[in-house]
């Protein structure tokens, strides 16, 4: 078991392990037999150096062989063939793509025929959605009534542009999803202690959250500003009428746990990418 540095001792996340490979899961989503999900750590893969060891992206210089091998390991761990996974093409926007069986394997074993997609939704059982992280915030959405899922990437840009709302809207249009039927897990990502931002960005968040910014924009005695992206996303889900009891907020920070998780900030950009995984089982 990893000695995680946690924000609080609540049982939000559960570490699991298969074939000696640890990964994180949300207790809230583990209660739902209709989904399988995971958030990878740095451990258990074959990549070397700054990508050590479980990296899922070649864009920063890791080899295709290592990334393929890492997918193969996670595919065994999650009992889902790589050919049944489909990857986002993240550009820090809020475009959400509905994917089906015809998209299986795209971005993992086949090239993608789309780009600029930070969120994926589906209602096809067995098709596993995959998105990538190194401090930004994963958003897992499960519509327990209409059996549909969404997995979206939200950094500060995605949060400013309300990725939570865009993902729900896409699920509403495609699957008639209603916020009251959604179970949502937010994180793991960078915490407010680690995420110092400039005044301009802090002001932007104050404008977006006029009634709640005290929990989202914080500052220290030196007047430096800090953002809580997990809280910001949680507030956006609450504003859209997702019940509070159906929202789980990660208490593990990528930057505070940089030995076990890739953190863009902790590594000054020398890092690989973790992946979030979500699929419907039935
Ligand atoms: Zn932190």
mmCIF file with all atom_site columns, C-alpha atoms and ligand atoms in Angstrom, residues 5 7 189-195 253-257, ligand 1:
data_model
loop_
_atom_site.group_PDB
_atom_site.id
_atom_site.type_symbol
_atom_site.label_atom_id
_atom_site.label_alt_id
_atom_site.label_comp_id
_atom_site.label_asym_id
_atom_site.label_entity_id
_atom_site.label_seq_id
_atom_site.pdbx_PDB_ins_code
_atom_site.Cartn_x
_atom_site.Cartn_y
_atom_site.Cartn_z
_atom_site.occupancy
_atom_site.B_iso_or_equiv
_atom_site.pdbx_formal_charge
_atom_site.auth_seq_id
_atom_site.auth_comp_id
_atom_site.auth_asym_id
_atom_site.auth_atom_id
_atom_site.pdbx_PDB_model_num
ATOM   1  C  CA  . UNK A 1 5   ? -0.472 12.178 1.784  1.00 0.00 ? 5   UNK A CA  1
ATOM   2  C  CA  . UNK A 1 7   ? -6.105 16.205 2.771  1.00 0.00 ? 7   UNK A CA  1
ATOM   3  C  CA  . UNK A 1 189 ? -5.678 16.487 -9.212 1.00 0.00 ? 189 UNK A CA  1
ATOM   4  C  CA  . UNK A 1 190 ? -3.662 19.370 -7.820 1.00 0.00 ? 190 UNK A CA  1
ATOM   5  C  CA  . UNK A 1 191 ? -4.801 20.780 -4.449 1.00 0.00 ? 191 UNK A CA  1
ATOM   6  C  CA  . UNK A 1 192 ? -5.191 24.411 -3.474 1.00 0.00 ? 192 UNK A CA  1
ATOM   7  C  CA  . UNK A 1 193 ? -2.024 24.371 -1.312 1.00 0.00 ? 193 UNK A CA  1
ATOM   8  C  CA  . UNK A 1 194 ? 0.019  23.511 -4.404 1.00 0.00 ? 194 UNK A CA  1
ATOM   9  C  CA  . UNK A 1 195 ? -1.827 25.478 -7.068 1.00 0.00 ? 195 UNK A CA  1
ATOM   10 C  CA  . UNK A 1 253 ? -3.288 15.711 -4.542 1.00 0.00 ? 253 UNK A CA  1
ATOM   11 C  CA  . UNK A 1 254 ? -1.046 14.872 -7.502 1.00 0.00 ? 254 UNK A CA  1
ATOM   12 C  CA  . UNK A 1 255 ? 1.542  17.498 -6.532 1.00 0.00 ? 255 UNK A CA  1
ATOM   13 C  CA  . UNK A 1 256 ? 1.623  16.528 -2.809 1.00 0.00 ? 256 UNK A CA  1
ATOM   14 C  CA  . UNK A 1 257 ? 2.158  12.894 -3.903 1.00 0.00 ? 257 UNK A CA  1
HETATM 15 ZN ZN1 . LIG B 2 .   ? -1.060 19.450 -3.049 1.00 0.00 ? 1   LIG B ZN1 1
#
